[in-house]
Short mmCIF file of C-alpha atoms in Angstrom, two decimals:
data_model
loop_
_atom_site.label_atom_id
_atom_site.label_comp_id
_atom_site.label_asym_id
_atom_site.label_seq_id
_atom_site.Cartn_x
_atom_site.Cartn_y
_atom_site.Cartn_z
CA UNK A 1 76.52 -92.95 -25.51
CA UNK A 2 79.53 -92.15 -27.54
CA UNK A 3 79.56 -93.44 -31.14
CA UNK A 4 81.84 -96.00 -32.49
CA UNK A 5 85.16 -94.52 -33.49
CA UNK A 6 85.79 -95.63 -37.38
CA UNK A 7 89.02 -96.34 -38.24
CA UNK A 8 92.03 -93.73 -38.12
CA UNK A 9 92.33 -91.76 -40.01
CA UNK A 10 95.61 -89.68 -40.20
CA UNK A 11 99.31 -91.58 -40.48
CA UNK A 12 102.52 -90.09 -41.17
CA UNK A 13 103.35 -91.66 -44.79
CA UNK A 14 106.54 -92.91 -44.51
CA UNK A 15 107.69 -91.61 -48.23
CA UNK A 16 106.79 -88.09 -46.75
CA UNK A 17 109.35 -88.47 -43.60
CA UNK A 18 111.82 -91.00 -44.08
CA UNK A 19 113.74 -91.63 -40.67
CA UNK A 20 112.28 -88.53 -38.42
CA UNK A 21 109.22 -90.57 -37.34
CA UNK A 22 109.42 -93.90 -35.47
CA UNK A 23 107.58 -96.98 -36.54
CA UNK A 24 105.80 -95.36 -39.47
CA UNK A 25 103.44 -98.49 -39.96
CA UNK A 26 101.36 -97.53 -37.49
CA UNK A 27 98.20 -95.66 -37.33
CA UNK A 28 98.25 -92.69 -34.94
CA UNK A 29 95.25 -90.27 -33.22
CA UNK A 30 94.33 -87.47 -35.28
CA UNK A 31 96.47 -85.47 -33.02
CA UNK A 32 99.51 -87.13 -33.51
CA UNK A 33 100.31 -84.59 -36.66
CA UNK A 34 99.81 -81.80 -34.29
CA UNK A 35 101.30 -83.30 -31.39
CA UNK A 36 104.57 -83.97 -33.31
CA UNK A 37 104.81 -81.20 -35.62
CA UNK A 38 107.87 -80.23 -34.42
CA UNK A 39 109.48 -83.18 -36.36
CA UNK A 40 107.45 -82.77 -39.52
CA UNK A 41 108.67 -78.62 -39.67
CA UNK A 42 112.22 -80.23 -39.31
CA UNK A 43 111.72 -81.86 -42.62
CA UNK A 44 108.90 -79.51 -44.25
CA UNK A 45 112.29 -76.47 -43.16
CA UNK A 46 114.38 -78.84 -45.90
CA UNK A 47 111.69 -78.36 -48.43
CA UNK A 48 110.98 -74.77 -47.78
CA UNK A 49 107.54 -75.92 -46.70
CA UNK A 50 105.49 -73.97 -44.04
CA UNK A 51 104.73 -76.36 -41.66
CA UNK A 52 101.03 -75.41 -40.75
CA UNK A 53 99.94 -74.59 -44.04
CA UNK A 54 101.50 -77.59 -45.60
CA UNK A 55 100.70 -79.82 -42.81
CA UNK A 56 97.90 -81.88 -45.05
CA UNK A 57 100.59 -82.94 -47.63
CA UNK A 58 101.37 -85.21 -44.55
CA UNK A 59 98.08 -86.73 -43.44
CA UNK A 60 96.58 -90.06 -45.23
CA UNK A 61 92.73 -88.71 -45.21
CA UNK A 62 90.46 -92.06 -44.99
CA UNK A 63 86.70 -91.97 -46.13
CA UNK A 64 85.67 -93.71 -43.21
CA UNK A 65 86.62 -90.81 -41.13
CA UNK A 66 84.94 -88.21 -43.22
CA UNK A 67 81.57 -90.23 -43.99
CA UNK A 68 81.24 -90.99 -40.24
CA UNK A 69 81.46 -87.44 -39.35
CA UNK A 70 79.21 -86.12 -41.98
CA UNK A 71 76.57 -89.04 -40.47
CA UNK A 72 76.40 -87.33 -37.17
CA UNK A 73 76.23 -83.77 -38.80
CA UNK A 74 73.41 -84.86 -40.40
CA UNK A 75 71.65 -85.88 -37.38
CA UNK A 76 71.51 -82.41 -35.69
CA UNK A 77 70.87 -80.75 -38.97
CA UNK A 78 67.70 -82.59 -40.07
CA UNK A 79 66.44 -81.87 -36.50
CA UNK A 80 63.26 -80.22 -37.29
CA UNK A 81 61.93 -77.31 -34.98
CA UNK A 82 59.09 -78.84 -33.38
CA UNK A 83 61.73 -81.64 -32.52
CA UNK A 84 63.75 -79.64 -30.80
CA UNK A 85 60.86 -77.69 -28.97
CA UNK A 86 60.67 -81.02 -27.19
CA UNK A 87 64.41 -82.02 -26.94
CA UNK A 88 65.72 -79.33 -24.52
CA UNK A 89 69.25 -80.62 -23.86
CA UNK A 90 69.61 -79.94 -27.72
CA UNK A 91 68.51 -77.09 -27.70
CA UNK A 92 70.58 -75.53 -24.75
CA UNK A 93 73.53 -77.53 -26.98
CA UNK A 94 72.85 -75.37 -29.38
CA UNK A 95 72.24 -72.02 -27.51
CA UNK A 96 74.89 -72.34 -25.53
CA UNK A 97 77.67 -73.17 -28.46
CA UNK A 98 75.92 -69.96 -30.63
CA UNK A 99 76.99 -67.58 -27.56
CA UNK A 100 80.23 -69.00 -27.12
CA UNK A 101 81.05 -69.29 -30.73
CA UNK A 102 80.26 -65.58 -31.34
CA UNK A 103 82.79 -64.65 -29.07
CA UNK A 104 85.40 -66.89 -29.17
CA UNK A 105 89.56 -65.29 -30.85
CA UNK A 106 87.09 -62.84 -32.81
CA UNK A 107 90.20 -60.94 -33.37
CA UNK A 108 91.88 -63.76 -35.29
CA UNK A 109 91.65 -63.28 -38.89
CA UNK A 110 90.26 -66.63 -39.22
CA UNK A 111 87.20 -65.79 -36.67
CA UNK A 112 86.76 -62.11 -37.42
CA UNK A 113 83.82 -60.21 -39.32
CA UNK A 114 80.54 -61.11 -39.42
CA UNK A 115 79.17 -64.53 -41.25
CA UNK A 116 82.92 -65.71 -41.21
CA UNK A 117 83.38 -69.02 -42.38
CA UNK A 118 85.60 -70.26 -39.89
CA UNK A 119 82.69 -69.59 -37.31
CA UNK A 120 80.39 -71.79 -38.96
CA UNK A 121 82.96 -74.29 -39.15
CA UNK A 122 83.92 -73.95 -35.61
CA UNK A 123 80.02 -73.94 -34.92
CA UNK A 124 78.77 -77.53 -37.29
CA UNK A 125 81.68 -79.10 -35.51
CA UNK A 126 80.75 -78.73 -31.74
CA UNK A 127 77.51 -79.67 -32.67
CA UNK A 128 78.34 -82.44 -34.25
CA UNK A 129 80.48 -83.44 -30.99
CA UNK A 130 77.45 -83.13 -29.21
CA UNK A 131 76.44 -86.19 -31.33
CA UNK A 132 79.72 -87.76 -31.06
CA UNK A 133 79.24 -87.62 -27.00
CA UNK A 134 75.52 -86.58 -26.08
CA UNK A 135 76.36 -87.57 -22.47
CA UNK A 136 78.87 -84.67 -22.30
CA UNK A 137 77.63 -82.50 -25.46
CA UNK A 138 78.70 -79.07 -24.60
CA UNK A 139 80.25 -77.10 -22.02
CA UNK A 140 81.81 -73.84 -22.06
CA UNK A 141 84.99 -73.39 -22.58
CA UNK A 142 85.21 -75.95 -25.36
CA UNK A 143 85.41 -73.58 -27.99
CA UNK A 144 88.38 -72.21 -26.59
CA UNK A 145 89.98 -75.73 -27.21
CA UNK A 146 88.67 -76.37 -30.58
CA UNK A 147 89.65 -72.87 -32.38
CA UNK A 148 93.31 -73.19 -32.36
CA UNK A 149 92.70 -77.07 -33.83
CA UNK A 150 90.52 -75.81 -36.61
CA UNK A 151 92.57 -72.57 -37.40
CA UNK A 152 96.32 -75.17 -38.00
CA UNK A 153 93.71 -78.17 -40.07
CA UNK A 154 91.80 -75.82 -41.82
CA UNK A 155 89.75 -78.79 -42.49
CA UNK A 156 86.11 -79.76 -40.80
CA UNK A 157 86.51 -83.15 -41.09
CA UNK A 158 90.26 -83.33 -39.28
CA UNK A 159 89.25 -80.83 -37.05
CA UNK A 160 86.51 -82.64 -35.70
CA UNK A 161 89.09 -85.94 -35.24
CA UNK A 162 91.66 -84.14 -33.33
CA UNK A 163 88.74 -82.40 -31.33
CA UNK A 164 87.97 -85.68 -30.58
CA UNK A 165 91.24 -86.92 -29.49
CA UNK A 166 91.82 -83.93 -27.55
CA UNK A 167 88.89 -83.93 -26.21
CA UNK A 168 89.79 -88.07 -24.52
CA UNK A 169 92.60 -86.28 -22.71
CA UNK A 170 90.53 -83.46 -21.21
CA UNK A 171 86.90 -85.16 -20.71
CA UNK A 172 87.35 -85.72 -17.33
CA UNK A 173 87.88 -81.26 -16.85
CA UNK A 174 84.35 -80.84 -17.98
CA UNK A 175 82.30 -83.53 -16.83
CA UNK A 176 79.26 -82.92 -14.08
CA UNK A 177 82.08 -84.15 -11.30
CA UNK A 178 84.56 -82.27 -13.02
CA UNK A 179 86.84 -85.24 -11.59
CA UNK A 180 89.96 -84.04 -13.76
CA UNK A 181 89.93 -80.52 -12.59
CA UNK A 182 90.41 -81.47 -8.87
CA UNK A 183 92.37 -83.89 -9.34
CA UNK A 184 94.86 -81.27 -11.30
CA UNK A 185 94.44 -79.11 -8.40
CA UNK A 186 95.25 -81.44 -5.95
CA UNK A 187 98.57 -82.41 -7.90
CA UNK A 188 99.50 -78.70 -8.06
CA UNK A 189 99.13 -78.25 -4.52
CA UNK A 190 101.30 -81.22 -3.94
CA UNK A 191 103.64 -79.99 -6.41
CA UNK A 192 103.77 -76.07 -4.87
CA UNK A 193 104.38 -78.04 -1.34
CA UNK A 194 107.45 -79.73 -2.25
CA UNK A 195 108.78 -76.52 -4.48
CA UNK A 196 108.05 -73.54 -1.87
CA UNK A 197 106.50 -74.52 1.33
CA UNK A 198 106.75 -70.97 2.40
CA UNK A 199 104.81 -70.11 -0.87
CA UNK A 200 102.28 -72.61 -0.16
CA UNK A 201 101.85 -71.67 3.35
CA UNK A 202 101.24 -67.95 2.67
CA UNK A 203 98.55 -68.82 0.19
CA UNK A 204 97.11 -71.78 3.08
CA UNK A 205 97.20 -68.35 5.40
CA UNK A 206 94.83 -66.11 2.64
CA UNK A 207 92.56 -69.22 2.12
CA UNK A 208 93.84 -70.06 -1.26
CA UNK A 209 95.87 -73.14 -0.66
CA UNK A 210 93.20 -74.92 -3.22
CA UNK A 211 94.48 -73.06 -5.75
CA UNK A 212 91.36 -72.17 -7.79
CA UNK A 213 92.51 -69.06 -9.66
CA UNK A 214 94.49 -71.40 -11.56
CA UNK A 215 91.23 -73.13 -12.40
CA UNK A 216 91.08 -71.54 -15.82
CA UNK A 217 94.86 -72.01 -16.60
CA UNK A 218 94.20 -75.64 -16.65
CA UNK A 219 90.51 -76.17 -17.93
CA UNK A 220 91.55 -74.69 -21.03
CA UNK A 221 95.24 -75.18 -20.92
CA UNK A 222 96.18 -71.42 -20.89
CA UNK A 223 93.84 -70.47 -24.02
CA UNK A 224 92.27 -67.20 -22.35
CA UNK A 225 95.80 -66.68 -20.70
CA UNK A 226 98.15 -66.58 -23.88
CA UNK A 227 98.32 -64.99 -27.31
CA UNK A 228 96.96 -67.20 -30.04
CA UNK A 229 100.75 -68.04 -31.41
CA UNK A 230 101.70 -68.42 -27.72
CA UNK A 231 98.96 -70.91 -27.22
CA UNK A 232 100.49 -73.15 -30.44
CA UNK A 233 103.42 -72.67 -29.23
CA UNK A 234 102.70 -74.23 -25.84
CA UNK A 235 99.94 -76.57 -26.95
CA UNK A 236 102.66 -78.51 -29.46
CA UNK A 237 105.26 -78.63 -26.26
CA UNK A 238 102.92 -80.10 -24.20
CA UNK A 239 101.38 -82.77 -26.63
CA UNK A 240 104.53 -84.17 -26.90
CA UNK A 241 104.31 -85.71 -23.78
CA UNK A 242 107.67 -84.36 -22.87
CA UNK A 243 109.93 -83.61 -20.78
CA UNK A 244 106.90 -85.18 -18.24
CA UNK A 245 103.64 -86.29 -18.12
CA UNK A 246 101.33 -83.45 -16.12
CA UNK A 247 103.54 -81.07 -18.00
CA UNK A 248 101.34 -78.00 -17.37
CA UNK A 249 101.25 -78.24 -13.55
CA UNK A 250 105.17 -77.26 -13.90
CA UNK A 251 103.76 -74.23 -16.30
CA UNK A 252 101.27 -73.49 -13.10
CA UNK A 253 104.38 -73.58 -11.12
CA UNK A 254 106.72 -72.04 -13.34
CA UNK A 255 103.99 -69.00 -13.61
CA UNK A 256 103.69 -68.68 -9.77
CA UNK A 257 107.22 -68.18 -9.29
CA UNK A 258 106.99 -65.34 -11.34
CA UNK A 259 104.19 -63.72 -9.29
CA UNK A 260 104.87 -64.72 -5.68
CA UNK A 261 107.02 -62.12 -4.72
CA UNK A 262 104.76 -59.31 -5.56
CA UNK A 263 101.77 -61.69 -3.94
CA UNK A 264 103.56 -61.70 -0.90
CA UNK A 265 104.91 -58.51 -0.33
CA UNK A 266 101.84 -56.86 -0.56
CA UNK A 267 100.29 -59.05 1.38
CA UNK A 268 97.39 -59.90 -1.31
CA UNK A 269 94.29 -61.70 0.32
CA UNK A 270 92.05 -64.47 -1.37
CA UNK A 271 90.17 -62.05 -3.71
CA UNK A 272 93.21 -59.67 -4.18
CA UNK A 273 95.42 -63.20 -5.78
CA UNK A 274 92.14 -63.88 -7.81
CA UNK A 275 91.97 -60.83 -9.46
CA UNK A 276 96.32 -60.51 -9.87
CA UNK A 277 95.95 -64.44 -11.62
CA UNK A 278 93.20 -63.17 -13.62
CA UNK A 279 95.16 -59.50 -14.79
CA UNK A 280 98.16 -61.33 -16.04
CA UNK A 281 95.99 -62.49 -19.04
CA UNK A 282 98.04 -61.34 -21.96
CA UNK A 283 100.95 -60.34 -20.08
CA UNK A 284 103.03 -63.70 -19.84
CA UNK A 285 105.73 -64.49 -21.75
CA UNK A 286 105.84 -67.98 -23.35
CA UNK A 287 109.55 -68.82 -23.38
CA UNK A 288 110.59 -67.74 -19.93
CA UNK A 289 107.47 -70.05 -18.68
CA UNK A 290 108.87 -73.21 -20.69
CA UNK A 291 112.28 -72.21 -19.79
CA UNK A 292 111.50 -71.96 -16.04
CA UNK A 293 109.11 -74.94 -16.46
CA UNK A 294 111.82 -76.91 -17.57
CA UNK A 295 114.42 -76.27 -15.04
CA UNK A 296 111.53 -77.10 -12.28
CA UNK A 297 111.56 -80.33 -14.23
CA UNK A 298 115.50 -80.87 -14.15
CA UNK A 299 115.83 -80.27 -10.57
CA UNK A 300 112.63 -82.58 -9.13
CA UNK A 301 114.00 -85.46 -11.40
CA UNK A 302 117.64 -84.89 -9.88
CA UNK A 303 116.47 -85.32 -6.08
CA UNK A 304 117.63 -88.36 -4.46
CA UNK A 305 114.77 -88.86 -2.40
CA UNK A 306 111.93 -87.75 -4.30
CA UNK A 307 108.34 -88.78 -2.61
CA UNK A 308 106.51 -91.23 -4.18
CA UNK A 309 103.35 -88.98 -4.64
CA UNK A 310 105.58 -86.49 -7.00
CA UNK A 311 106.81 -89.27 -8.65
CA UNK A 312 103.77 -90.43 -9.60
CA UNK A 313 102.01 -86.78 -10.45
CA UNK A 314 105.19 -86.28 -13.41
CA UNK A 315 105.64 -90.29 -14.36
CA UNK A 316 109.16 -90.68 -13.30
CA UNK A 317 110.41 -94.33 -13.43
CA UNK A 318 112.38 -93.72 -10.17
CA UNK A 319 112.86 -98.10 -10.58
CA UNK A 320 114.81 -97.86 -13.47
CA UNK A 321 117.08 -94.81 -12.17
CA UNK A 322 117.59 -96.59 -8.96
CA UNK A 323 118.72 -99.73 -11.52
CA UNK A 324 121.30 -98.26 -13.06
CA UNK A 325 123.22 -96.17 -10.64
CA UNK A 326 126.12 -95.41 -13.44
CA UNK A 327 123.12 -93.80 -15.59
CA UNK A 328 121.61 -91.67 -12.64
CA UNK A 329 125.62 -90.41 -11.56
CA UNK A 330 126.14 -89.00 -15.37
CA UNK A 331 122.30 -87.48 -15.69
CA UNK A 332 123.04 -85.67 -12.20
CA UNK A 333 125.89 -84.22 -13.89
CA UNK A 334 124.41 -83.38 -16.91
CA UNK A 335 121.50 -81.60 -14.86
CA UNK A 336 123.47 -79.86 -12.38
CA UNK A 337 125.01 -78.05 -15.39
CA UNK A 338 121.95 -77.26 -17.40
CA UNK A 339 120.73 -76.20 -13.96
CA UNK A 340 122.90 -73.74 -12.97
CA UNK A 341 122.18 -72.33 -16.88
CA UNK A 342 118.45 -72.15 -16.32
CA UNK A 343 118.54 -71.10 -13.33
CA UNK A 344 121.12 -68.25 -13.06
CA UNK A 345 118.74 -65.65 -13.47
CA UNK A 346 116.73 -66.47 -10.34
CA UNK A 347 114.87 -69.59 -11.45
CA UNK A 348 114.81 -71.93 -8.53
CA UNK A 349 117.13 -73.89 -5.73
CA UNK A 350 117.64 -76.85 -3.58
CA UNK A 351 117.40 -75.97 -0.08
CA UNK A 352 120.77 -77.78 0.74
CA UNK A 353 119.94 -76.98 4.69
CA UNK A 354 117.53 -79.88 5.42
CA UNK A 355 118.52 -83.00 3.91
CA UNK A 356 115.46 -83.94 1.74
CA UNK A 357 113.99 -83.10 -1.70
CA UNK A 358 112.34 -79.41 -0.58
CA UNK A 359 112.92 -77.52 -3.37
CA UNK A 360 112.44 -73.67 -3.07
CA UNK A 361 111.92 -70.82 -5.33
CA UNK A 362 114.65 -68.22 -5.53
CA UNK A 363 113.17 -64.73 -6.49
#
């Protein structure tokens, strides 16, 4: 069973950011300073502060937090041999995190060289997860999700907290059912329907309508598929829980568009889209995803007669629009502009021939 969070530990101090962060009494997750960094480099830019490296002049560390963790390190480490002989989910914890920790951003100055710091680091701390949560302990691809946390804290003991928090959202992606991941894939299906049914179709034709090459994209939130600054980069966008919630299906999306044409014109089967997915590792470029992402975004919320299910996948509060008809008039305006901005150089469109919200890409 999973242990008994202590208290928070990280707040925004109010004498550190006066009026950029609301209700400053409160105690937020670990990932909160990560999450909203964005607003703390707006006033570290006034102080000629770095915002990474001078992100822990803004966290409130708490004892609890720290003694708690080192607790549950503890626990593994006095594990003696002939104890683990006998515990054998331990000890494929263990064997399993060694192989994955060895090869995880080994080109990142922080991870590189042999008996680097930053590896042992990023080694005590999934084992002490595995204490945290021995239900779940360890499964691949959770290294990948941890390094860029412990590279921006530089810290075990926030690390590990954030980790945590970070690892509440994304549970459900690596547990035995792995309920999360089809559920994800589901929603991107349902999204892709709506945005490109001819899309969609082609791939239902080549037996990849389930969409599993984007498996990895979403497991580990583009980690394998981005640079390391690319993955901050889109990490901090999307833990800002804006512009939508499910954010990073419209990145899935927003990625697609970019490919289909070739996809379809050379008629690529299942195994042929597998391996094209899998080649663009490296090869993506951040700000024409978000960009793209975001005009997906604009036009879904602008459609009059949006289905219920899509509503529901990205958290609109299609009530409250349909409340205040004045508001919805002016945002359609405002939309249709930064619309036909985003989407000038090929982006997406309305297909204005049937009278309902089928969106389509526009290559």
């Amino acid at each position: 069973r999973r242990s008994t969070n202590p208290p928070i530990n990280l707040l925004i101090h109010p004498s550190l950011i006066p009026d950029l962060v609301p209700d400053l009494g409160k105690a937020f997750y670990p990932h909160y300073c990560l999450a909203h960094s964005h607003i703390i480099q707006r006033y570290c830019r006034c102080l000629r502060w770095d915002c990474f490296t001078k992100l822990k002049y803004v966290c409130v560390h708490v004892t609890a937090y720290s003694d708690e963790y080192f607790r549950m390190k503890l626990q593994w480490k006095s594990v003696s041999e002939e104890q683990e002989r006998r515990n054998s989910r331990l000890r494929d914890f263990r064997s399993l995190i060694e192989k994955d920790v060895n090869r995880t951003d080994r080109t990142n100055r922080f991870y590189e060289g042999l008996n680097n710091p930053g590896l042992t680091l990023l080694h005590d701390i999934l084992m002490t997860y595995c204490m945290y949560d021995f239900d779940l302990g360890y499964v691949q691809g959770m290294s990948d999700l941890l390094s860029p946390i412990l590279y921006v804290m530089e810290n075990e003991v926030d690390a590990f907290w954030c980790f945590v928090s970070f690892m509440d959202q994304m549970h459900q992606n690596f547990e035995e059912q792995m309920q999360g991941m089809k559920t994800q894939l589901i929603q991107l299906s349902t999204l892709l329907r709506l945005l490109d049914l001819t899309f969609w179709n082609y791939l239902e034709s080549q037996e990849s309508g389930y969409l599993y090459f984007c498996f990895r994209w979403l497991l580990i939130r583009f980690k394998r598929e981005l640079s390391f600054q690319d993955v901050l980069r889109l990490w901090e966008v999307m833990w800002t829980g804006l512009p939508c919630q499910n954010f990073q299906l419209l990145i899935c999306c927003s990625i697609l568009d970019s490919e289909k044409q070739k996809i379809m014109e050379e008629n690529f089967g299942f195994n042929e889209i597998l391996k094209h997915i899998n080649e663009l590792s490296m090869k993506l470029n951040i700000e024409e995803i978000l960009q793209k992402a975001e005009g997906l975004f604009l036009q879904i919320r602008s459609c009059k007669d949006l289905p219920h299910s899509i509503s529901s996948i990205l958290g609109f509060n299609t009530e409250h629009q349909r409340s205040d008809p004045t508001n919805a008039g002016s945002l359609a305006v405002s939309q249709r502009t930064q619309l036909q901005n985003i989407c000038s150089n090929g982006l997406c469109r309305e297909d204005r021939s049937q009278n309902s919200c089928r969106h389509a890409f526009k290559s």
